[in-house]
PDB file of C-alpha atoms in Angstrom:
ATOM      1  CA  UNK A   1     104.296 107.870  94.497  1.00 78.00           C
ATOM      2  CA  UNK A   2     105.995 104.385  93.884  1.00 86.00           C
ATOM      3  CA  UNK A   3     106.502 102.345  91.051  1.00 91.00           C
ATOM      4  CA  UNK A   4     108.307  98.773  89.457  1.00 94.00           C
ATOM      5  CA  UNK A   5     109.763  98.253  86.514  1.00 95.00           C
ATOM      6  CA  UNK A   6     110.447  94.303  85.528  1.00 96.00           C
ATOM      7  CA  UNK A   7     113.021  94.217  82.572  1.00 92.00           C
ATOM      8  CA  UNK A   8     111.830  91.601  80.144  1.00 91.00           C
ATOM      9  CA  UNK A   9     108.620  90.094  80.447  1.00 93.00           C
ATOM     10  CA  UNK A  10     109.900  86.873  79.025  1.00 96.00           C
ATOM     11  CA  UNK A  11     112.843  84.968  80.676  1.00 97.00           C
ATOM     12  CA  UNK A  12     114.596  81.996  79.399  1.00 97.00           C
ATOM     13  CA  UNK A  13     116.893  79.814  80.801  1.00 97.00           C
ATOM     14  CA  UNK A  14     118.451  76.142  80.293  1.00 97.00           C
ATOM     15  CA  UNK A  15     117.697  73.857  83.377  1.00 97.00           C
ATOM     16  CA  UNK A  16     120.975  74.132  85.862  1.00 97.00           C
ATOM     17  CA  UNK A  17     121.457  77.588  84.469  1.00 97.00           C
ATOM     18  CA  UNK A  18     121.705  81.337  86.409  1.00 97.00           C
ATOM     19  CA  UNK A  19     118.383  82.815  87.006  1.00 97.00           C
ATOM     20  CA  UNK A  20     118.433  86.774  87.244  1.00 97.00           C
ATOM     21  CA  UNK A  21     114.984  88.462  87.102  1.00 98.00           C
ATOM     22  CA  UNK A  22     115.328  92.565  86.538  1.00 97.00           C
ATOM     23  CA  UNK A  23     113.321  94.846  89.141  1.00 97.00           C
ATOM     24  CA  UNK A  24     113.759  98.475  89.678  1.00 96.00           C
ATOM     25  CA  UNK A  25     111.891 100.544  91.892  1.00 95.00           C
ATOM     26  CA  UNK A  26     110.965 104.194  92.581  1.00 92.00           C
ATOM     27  CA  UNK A  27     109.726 105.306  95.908  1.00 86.00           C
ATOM     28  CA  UNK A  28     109.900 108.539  97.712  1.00 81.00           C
ATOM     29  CA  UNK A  29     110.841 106.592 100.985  1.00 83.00           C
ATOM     30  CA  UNK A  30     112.451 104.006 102.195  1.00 82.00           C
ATOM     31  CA  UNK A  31     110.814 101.120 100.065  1.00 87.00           C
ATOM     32  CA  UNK A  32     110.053  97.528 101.717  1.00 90.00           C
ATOM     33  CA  UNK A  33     110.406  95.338  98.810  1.00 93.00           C
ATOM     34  CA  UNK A  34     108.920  91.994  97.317  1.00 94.00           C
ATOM     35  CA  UNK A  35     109.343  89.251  95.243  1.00 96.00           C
ATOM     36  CA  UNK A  36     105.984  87.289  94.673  1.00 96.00           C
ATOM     37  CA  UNK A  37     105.945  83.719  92.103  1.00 96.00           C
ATOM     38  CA  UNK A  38     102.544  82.840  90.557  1.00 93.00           C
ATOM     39  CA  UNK A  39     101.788  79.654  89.404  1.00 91.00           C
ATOM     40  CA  UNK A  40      99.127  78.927  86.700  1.00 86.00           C
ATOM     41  CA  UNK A  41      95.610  79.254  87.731  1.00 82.00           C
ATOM     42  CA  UNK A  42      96.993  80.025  91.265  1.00 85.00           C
ATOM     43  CA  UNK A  43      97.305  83.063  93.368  1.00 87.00           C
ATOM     44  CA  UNK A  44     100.670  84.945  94.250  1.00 92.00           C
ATOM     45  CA  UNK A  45     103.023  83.379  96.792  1.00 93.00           C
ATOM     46  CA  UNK A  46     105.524  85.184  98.443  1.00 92.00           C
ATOM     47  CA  UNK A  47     108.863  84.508  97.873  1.00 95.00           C
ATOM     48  CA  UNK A  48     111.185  86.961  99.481  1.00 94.00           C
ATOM     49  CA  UNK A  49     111.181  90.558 101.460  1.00 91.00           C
ATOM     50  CA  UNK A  50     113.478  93.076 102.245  1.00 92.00           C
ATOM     51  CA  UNK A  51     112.233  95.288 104.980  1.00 86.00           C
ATOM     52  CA  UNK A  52     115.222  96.817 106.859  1.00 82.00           C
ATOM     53  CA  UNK A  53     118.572  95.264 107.380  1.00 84.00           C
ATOM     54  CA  UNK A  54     120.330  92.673 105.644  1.00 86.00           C
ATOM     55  CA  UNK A  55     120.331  94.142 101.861  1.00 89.00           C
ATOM     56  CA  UNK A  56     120.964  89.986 100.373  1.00 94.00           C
ATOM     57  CA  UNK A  57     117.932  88.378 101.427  1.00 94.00           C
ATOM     58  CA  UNK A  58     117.467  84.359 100.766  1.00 95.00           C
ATOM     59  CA  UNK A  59     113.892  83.224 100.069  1.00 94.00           C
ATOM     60  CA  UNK A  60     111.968  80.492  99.342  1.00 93.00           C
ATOM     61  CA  UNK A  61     113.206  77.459  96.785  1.00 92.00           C
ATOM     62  CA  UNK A  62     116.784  79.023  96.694  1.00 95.00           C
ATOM     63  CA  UNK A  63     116.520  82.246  95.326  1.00 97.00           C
ATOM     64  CA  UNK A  64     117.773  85.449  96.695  1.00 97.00           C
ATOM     65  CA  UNK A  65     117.670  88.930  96.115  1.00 97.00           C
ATOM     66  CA  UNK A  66     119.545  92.183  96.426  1.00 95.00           C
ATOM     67  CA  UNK A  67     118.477  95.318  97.579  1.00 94.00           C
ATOM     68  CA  UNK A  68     120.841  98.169  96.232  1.00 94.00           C
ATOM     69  CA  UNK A  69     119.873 101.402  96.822  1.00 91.00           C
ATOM     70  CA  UNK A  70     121.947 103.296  94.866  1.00 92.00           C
ATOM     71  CA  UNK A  71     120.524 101.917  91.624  1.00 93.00           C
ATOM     72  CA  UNK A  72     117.008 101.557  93.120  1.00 94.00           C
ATOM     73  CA  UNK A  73     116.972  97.920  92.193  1.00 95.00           C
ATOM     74  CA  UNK A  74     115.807  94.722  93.673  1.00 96.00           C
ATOM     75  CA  UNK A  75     117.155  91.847  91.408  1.00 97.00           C
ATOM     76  CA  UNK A  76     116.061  88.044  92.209  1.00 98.00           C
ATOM     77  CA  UNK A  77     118.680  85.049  91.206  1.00 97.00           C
ATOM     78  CA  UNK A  78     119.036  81.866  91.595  1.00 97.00           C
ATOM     79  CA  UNK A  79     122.315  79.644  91.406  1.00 97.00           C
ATOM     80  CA  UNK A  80     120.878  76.974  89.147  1.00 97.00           C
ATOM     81  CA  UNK A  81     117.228  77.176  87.268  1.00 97.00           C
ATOM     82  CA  UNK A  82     114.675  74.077  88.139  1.00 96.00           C
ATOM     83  CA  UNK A  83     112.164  72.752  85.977  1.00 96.00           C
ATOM     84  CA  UNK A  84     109.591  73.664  88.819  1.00 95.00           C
ATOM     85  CA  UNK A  85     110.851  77.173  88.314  1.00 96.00           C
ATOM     86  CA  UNK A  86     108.672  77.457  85.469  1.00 96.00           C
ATOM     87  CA  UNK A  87     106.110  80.471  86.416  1.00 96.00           C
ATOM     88  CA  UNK A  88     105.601  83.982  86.498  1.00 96.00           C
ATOM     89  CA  UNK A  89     107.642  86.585  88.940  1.00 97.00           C
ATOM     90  CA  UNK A  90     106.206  89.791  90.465  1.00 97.00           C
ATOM     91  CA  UNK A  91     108.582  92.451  91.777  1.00 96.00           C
ATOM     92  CA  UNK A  92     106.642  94.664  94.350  1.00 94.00           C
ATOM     93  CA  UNK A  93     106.967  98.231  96.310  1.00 92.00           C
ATOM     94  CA  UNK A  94     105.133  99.873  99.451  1.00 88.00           C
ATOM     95  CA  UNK A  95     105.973 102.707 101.957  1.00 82.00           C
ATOM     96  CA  UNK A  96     104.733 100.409 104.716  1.00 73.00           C
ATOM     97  CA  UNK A  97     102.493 101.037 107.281  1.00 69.00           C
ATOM     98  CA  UNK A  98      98.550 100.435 105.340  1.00 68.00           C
ATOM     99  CA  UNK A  99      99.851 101.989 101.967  1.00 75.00           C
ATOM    100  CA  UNK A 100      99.412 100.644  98.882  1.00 83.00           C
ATOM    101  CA  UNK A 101     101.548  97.677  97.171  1.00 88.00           C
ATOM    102  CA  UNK A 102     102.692  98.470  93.770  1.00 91.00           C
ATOM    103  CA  UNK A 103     103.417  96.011  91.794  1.00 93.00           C
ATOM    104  CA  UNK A 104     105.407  95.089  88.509  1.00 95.00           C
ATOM    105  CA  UNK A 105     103.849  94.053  85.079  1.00 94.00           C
ATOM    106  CA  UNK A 106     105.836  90.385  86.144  1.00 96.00           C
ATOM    107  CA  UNK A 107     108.502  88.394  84.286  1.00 97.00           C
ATOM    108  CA  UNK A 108     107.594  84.733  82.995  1.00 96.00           C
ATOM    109  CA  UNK A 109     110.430  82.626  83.401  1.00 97.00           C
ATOM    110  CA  UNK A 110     110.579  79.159  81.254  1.00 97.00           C
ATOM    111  CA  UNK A 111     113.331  76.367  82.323  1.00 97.00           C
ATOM    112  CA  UNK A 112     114.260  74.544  78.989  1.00 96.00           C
ATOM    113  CA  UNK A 113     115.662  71.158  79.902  1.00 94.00           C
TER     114      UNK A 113
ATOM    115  CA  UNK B   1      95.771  78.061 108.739  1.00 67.00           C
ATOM    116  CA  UNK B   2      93.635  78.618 106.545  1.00 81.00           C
ATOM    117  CA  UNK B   3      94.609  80.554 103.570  1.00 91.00           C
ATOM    118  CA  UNK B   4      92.556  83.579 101.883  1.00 95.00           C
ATOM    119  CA  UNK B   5      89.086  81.869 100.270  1.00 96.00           C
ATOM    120  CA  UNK B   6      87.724  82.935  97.167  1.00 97.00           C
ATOM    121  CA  UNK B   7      84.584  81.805  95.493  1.00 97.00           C
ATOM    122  CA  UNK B   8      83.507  81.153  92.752  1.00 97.00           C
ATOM    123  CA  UNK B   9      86.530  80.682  90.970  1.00 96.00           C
ATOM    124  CA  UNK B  10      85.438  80.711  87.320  1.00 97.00           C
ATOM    125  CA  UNK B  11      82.469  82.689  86.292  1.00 97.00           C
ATOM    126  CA  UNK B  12      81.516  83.226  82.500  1.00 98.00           C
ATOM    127  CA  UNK B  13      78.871  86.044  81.497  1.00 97.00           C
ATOM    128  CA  UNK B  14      77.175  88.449  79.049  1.00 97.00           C
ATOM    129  CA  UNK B  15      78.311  91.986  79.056  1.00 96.00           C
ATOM    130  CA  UNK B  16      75.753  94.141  80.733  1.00 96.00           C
ATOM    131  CA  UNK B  17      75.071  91.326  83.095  1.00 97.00           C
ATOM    132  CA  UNK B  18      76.591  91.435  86.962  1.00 97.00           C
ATOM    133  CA  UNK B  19      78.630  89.279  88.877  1.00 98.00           C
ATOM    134  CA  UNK B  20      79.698  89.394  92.497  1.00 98.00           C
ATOM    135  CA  UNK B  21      82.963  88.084  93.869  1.00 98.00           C
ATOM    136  CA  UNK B  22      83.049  87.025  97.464  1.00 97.00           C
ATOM    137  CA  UNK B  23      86.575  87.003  99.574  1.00 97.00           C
ATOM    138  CA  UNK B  24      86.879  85.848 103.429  1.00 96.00           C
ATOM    139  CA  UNK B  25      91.036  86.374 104.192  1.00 94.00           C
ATOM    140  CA  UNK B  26      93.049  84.983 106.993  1.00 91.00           C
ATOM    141  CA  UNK B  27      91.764  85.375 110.583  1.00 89.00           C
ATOM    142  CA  UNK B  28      92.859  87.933 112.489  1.00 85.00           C
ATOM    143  CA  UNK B  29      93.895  90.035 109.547  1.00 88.00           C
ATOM    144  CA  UNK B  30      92.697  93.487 109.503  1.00 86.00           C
ATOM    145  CA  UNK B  31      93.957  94.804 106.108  1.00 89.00           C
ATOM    146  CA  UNK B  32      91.795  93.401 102.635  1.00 93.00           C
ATOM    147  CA  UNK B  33      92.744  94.314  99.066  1.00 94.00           C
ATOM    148  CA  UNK B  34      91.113  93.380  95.801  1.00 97.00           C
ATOM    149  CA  UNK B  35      93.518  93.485  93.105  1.00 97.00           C
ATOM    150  CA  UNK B  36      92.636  93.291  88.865  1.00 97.00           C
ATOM    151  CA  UNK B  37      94.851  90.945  87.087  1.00 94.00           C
ATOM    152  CA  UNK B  38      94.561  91.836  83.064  1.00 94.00           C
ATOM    153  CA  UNK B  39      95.977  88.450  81.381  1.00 89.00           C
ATOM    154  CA  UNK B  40      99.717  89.553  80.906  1.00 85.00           C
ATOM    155  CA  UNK B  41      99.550  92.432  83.222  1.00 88.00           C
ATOM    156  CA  UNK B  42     100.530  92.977  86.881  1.00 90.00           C
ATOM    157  CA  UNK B  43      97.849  92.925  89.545  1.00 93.00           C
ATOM    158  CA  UNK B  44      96.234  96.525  89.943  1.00 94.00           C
ATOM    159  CA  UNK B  45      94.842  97.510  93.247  1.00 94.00           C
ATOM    160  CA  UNK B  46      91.144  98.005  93.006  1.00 97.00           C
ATOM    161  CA  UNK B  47      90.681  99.053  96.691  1.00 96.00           C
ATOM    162  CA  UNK B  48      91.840  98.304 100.154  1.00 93.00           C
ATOM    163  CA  UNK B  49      89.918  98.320 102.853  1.00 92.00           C
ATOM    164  CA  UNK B  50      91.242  98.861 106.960  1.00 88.00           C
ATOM    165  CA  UNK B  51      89.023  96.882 108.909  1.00 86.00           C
ATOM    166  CA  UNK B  52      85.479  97.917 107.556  1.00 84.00           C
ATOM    167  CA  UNK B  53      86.783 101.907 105.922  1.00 90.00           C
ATOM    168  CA  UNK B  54      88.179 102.400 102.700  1.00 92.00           C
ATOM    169  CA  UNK B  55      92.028 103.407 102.347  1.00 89.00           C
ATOM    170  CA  UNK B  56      92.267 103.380  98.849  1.00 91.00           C
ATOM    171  CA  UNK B  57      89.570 103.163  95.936  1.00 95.00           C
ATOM    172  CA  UNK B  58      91.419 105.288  93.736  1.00 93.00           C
ATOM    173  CA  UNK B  59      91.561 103.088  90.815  1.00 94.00           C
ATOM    174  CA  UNK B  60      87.688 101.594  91.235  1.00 96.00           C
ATOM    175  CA  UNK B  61      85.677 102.274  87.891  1.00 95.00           C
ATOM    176  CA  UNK B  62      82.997 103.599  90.508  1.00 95.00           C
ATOM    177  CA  UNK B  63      80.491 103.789  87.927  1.00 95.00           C
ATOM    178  CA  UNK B  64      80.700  99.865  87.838  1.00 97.00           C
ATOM    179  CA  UNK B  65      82.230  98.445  90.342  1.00 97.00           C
ATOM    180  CA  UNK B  66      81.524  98.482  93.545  1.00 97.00           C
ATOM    181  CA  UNK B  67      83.091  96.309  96.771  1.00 97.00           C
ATOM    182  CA  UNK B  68      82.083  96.443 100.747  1.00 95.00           C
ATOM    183  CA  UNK B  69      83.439  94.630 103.780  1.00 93.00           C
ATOM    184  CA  UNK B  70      80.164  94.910 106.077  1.00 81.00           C
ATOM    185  CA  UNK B  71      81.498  93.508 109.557  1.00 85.00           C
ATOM    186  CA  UNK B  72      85.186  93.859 108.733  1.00 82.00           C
ATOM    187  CA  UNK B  73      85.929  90.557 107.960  1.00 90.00           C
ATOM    188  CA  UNK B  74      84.469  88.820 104.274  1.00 94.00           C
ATOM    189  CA  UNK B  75      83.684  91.260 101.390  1.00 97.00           C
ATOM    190  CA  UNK B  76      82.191  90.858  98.465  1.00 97.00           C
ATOM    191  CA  UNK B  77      83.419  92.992  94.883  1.00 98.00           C
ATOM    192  CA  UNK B  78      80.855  93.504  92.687  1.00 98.00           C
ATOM    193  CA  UNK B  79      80.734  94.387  88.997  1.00 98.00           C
ATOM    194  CA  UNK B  80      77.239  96.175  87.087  1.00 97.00           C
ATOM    195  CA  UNK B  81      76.530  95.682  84.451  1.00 96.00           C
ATOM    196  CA  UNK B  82      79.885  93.995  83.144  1.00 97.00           C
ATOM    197  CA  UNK B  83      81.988  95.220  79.905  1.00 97.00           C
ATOM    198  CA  UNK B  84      84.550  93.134  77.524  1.00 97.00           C
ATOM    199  CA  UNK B  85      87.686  94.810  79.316  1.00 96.00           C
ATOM    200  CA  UNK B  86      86.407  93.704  82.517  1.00 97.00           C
ATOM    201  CA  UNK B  87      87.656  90.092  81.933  1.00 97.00           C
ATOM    202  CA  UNK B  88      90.348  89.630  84.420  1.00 97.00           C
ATOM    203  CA  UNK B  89      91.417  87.683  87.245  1.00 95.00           C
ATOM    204  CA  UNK B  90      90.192  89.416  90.551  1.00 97.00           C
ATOM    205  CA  UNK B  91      92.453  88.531  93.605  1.00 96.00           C
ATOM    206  CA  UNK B  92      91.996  89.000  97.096  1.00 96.00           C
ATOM    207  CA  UNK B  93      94.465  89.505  99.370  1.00 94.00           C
ATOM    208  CA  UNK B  94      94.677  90.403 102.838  1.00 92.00           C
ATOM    209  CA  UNK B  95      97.779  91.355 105.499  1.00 87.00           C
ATOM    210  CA  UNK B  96      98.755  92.512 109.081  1.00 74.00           C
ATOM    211  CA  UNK B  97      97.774  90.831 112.167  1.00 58.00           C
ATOM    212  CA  UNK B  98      95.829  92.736 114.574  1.00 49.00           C
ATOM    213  CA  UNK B  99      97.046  94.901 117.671  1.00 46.00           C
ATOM    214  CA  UNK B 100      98.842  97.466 115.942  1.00 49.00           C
ATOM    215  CA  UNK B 101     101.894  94.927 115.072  1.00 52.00           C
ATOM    216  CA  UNK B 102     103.725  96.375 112.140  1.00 57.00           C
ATOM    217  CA  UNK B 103     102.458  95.871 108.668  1.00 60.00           C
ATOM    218  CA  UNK B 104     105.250  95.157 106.094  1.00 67.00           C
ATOM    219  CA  UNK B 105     102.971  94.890 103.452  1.00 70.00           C
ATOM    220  CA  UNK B 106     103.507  91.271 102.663  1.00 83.00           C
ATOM    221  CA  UNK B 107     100.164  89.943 101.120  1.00 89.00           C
ATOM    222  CA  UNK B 108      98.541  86.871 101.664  1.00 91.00           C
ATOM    223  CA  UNK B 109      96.846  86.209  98.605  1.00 94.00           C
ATOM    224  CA  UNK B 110      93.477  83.760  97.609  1.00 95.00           C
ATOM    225  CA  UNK B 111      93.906  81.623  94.099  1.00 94.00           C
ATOM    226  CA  UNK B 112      91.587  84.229  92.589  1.00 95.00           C
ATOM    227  CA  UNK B 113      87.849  84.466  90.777  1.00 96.00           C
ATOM    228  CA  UNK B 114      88.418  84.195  86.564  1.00 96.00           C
ATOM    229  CA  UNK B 115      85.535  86.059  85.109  1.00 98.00           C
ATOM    230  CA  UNK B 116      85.174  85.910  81.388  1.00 97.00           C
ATOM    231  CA  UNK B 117      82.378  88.717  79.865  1.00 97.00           C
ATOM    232  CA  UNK B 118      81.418  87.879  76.341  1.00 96.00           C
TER     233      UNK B 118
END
């Protein structure tokens, strides 16, 4: 079984300021790992992956994420927050293969400017 | 490309009525999911389907719902008769090419069908 866990469900930052969104995951394997954005009234877009590898994987619009396995987390930053920023973040899990995606209950994030 | 479709993508009924959601994903990809999306809530898989087979309907109200992928390409997700906690976003996603290339579960999703049951 597999599971996420998003710390906070609400996020505020200034504009220019650090984004860090909270994931942490439980699989019984190796996990691959996601970070999805949703905008409103839009479907999820994917922003980053880690499959195997590199654990600091860059993604989409500047953010990155960390995969460290000895505290089964996936956190996603970003140097300096943008007003386009502004939406909701999914942190995801799977096995791989055809299993089943698990995902987080998400983390809004609002950019004050 | 062309993305994941979904149609329609705002429905309003009665509850006890039905709806039906219709998905066609990216060519060429094998795997299909319908996800629930409870405003403020992650998406929850409602089943996956492997071509035209099921590979997970675990978490299908059965009694209700119901979802097939005929040809093993569009599918359609349908809902009788409808309750209140049944208003939701309903996503479709779909992932891996063909061929037995590896699947690392990255989802291509649709924009999703809102359904609102008064």
């Amino acid at each position: 079984a597999q599971s996420v866990t998003q710390l906070g469900s609400h996020v505020s930052v200034s504009e220019g300021a650090l984004v860090l969104l909270r994931c942490n995951y439980s699989s019984s394997v190796p996990p691959y790992l996601f970070w999805y954005v949703q905008y409103p009234n839009q479907g999820l877009q994917l922003l980053l992956k880690y499959t195997t590898g590199a654990t600091l994987v860059k993604g989409i619009n500047g953010f990155e994420a960390e995969f460290k396995k000895s505290e089964t987390s996936f956190h996603l930053t970003k140097p300096s927050a943008h007003m386009s920023d502004a939406a909701e973040y999914f942190c995801a899990v799977t096995p791989g293969g055809y299993q089943k995606v698990t995902f987080g209950t998400g983390t809004k994030l609002q950019v004050i400017p | 490309e062309a993305g994941v479709a979904q149609s329609p993508r705002y429905k309003i009924i009665e509850k006890r009525q039905s709806v039906a959601f219709w998905c066609n994903p990216i060519s060429g990809h094998a795997t299909l999911y319908w996800y629930q999306q409870i405003l403020g809530q992650g998406p929850k898989l409602l089943i996956q389907f492997q071509n035209n087979g099921v590979v997970d309907d675990s978490q299908l109200p059965k009694d209700r719902f119901s979802a097939e992928r005929l040809k093993g390409v569009d599918s359609t997700l349908k809902i009788q008769p409808a309750k209140l906690e049944d208003s939701a976003v309903y996503l479709c996603a779909s992932s891996s090419p063909l061929r037995g290339l590896a699947n690392t579960g990255e989802l291509f999703f649709g924009e999703g069908s809102r359904l609102t049951v008064l």
